[in-house]
PDB file of C-alpha atoms in Angstrom:
ATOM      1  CA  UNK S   1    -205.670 -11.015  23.389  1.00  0.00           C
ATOM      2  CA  UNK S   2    -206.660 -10.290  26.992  1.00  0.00           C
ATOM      3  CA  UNK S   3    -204.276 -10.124  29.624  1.00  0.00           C
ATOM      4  CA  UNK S   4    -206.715 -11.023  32.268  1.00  0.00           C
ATOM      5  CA  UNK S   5    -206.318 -14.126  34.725  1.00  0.00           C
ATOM      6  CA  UNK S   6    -202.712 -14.358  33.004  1.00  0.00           C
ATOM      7  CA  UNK S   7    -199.692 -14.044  34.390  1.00  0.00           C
ATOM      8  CA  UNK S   8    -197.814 -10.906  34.305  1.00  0.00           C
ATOM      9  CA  UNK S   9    -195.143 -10.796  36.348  1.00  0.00           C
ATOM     10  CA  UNK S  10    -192.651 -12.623  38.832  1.00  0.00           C
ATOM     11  CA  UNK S  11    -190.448 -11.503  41.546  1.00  0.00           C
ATOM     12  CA  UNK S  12    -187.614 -13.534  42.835  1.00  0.00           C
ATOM     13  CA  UNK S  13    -186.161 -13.092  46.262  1.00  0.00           C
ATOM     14  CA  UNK S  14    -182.030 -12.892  45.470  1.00  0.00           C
ATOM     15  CA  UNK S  15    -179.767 -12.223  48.584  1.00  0.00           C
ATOM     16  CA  UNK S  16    -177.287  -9.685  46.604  1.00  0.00           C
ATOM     17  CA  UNK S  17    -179.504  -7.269  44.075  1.00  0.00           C
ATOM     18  CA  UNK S  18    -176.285  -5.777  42.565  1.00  0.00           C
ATOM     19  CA  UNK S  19    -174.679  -9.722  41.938  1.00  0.00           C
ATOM     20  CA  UNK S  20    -177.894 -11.023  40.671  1.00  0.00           C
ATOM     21  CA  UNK S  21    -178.602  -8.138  37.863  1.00  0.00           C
ATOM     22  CA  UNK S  22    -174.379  -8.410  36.789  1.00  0.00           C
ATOM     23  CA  UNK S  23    -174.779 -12.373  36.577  1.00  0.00           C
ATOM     24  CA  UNK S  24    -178.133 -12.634  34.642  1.00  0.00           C
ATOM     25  CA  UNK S  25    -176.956  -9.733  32.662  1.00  0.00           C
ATOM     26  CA  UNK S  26    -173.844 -10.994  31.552  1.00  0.00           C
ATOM     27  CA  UNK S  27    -175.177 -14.474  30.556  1.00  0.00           C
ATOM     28  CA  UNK S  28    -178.516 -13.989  29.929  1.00  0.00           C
ATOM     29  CA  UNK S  29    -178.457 -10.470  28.435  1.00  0.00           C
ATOM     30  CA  UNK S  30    -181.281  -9.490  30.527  1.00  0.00           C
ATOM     31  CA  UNK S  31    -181.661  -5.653  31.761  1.00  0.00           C
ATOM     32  CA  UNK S  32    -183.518  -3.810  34.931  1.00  0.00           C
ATOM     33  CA  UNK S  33    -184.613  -0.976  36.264  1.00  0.00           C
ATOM     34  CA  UNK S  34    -183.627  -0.406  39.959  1.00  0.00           C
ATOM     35  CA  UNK S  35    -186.084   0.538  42.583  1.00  0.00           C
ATOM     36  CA  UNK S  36    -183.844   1.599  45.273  1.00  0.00           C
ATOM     37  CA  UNK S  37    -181.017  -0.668  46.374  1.00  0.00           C
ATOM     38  CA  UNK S  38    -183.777  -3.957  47.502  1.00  0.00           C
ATOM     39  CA  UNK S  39    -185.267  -3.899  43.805  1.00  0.00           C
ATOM     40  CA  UNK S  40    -184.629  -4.278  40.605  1.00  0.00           C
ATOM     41  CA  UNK S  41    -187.199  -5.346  38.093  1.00  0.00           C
ATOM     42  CA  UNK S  42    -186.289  -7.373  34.707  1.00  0.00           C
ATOM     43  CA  UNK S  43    -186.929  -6.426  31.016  1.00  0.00           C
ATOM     44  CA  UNK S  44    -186.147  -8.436  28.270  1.00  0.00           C
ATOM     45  CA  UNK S  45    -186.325 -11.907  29.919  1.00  0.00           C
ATOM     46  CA  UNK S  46    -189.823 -13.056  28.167  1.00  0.00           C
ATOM     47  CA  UNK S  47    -191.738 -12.393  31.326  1.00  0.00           C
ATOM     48  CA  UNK S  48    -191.437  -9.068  33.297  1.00  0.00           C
ATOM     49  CA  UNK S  49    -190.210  -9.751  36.763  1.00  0.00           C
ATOM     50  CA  UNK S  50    -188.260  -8.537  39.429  1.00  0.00           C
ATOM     51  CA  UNK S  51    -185.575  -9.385  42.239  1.00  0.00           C
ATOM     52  CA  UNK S  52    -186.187  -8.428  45.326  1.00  0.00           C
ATOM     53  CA  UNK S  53    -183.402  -8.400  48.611  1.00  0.00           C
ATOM     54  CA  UNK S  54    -184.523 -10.771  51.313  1.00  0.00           C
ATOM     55  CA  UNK S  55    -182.538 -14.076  52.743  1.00  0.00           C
ATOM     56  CA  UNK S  56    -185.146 -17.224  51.364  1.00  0.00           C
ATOM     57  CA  UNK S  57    -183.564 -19.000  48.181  1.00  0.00           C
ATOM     58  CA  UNK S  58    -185.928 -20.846  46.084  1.00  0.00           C
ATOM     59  CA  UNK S  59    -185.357 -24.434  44.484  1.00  0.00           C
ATOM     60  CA  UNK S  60    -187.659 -27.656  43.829  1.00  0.00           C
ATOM     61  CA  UNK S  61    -186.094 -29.313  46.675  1.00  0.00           C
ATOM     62  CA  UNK S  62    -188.233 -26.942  49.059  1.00  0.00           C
ATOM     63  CA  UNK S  63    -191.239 -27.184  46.734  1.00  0.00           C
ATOM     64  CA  UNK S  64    -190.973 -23.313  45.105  1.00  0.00           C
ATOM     65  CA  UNK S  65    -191.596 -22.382  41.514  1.00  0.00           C
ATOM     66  CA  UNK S  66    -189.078 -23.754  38.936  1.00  0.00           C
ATOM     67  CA  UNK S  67    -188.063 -20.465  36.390  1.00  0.00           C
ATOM     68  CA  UNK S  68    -187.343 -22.257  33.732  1.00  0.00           C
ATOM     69  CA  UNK S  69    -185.392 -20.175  30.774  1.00  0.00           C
ATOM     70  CA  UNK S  70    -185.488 -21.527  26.913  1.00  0.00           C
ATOM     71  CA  UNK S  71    -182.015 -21.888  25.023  1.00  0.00           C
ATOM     72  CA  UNK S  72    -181.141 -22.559  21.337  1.00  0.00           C
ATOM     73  CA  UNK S  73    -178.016 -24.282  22.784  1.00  0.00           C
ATOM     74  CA  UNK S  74    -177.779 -25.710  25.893  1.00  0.00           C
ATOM     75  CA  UNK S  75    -174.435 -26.921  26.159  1.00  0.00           C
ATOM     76  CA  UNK S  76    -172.958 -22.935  25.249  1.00  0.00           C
ATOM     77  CA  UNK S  77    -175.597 -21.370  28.151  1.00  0.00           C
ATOM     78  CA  UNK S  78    -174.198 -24.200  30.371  1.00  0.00           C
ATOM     79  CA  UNK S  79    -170.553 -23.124  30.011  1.00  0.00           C
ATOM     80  CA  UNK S  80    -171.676 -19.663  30.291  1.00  0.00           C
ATOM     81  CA  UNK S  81    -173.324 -20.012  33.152  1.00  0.00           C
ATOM     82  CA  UNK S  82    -170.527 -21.702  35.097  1.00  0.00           C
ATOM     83  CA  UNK S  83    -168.118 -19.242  33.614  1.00  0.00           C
ATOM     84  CA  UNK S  84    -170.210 -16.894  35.846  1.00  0.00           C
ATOM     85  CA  UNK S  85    -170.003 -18.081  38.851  1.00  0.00           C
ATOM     86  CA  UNK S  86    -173.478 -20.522  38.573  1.00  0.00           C
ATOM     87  CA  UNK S  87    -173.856 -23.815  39.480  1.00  0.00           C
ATOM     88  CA  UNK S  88    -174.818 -26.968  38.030  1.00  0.00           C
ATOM     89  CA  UNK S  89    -177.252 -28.783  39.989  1.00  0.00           C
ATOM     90  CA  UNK S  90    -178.621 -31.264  37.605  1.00  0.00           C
ATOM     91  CA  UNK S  91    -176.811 -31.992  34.133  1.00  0.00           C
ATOM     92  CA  UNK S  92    -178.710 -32.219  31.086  1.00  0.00           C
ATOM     93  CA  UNK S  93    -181.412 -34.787  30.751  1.00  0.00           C
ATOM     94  CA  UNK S  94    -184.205 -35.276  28.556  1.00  0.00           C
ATOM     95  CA  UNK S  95    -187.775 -35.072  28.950  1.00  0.00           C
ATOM     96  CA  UNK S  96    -190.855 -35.322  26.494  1.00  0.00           C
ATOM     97  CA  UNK S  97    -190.292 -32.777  24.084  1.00  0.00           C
ATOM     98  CA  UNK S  98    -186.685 -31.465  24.434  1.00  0.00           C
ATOM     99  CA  UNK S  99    -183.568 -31.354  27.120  1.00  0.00           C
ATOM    100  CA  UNK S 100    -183.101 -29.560  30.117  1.00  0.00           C
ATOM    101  CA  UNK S 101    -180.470 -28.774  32.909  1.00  0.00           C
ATOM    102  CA  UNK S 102    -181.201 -27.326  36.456  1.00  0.00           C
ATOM    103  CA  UNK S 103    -178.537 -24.513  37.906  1.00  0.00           C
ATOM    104  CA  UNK S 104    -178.491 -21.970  40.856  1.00  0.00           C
ATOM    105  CA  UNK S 105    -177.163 -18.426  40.586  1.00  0.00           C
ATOM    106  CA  UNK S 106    -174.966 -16.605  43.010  1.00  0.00           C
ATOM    107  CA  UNK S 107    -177.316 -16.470  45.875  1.00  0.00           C
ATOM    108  CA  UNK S 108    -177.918 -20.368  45.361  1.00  0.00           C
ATOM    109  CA  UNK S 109    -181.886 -20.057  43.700  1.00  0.00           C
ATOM    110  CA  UNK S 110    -182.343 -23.096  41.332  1.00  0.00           C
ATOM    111  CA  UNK S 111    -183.769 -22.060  37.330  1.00  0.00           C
ATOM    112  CA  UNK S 112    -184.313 -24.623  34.520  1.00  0.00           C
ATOM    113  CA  UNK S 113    -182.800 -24.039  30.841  1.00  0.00           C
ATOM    114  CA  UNK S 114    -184.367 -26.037  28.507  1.00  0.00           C
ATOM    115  CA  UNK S 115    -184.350 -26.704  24.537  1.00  0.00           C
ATOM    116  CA  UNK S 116    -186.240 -28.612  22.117  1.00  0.00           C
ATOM    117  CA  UNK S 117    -183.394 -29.050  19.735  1.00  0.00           C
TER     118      UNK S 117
END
């Protein structure tokens, strides 16, 4: 399959590099690769991607991009999440073809986790 006109990679704008890579890694297992002290890009998180330092915070209330991040269980990534220091910022609902909750990391951007069981 060709990789052209698809997309390849995402970069995220987190406020603390260092606190975004330690909460992501510890709930969603994800690694990186640091690029100085302003960048770190992502492996393992389905997509390649990065975080890069800057003071915006993205959420669907100001119209960005929703991440949103696919979970066997969503009631365990849930408590895991909040046991990291994220917040919920919509509890789980459903929509056509599965469930899905809304939460914001340390620097207060807003992802998606969503299941179909």
């Amino acid at each position: 399959m060709s990789n052209h006109h698809k997309i390849n990679y995402i970069e995220i704008p987190v406020k603390d590099v260092s606190a975004t890579k330690e909460f992501f890694g510890q709930v969603f297992d994800w690694q990186f690769t640091d690029y100085g002290p302003d960048y770190a890009a992502i492996t393992g998180a389905g997509i390649d991607g990065g975080f890069f330092c800057a003071q915006q915070t993205v959420s669907t209330a100001n119209g960005s991009v929703l991440v949103v991040i696919y979970s066997d269980d969503l009631v365990a990534t849930q408590k895991r999440i909040e046991r990291h220091s994220g917040k919920l910022v919509q509890p789980i609902f459903t929509f056509p073809g599965g469930r899905r909750f809304h939460f914001s990391d340390p620097n207060g951007n807003e992802y998606a986790v969503w299941s179909d069981k």
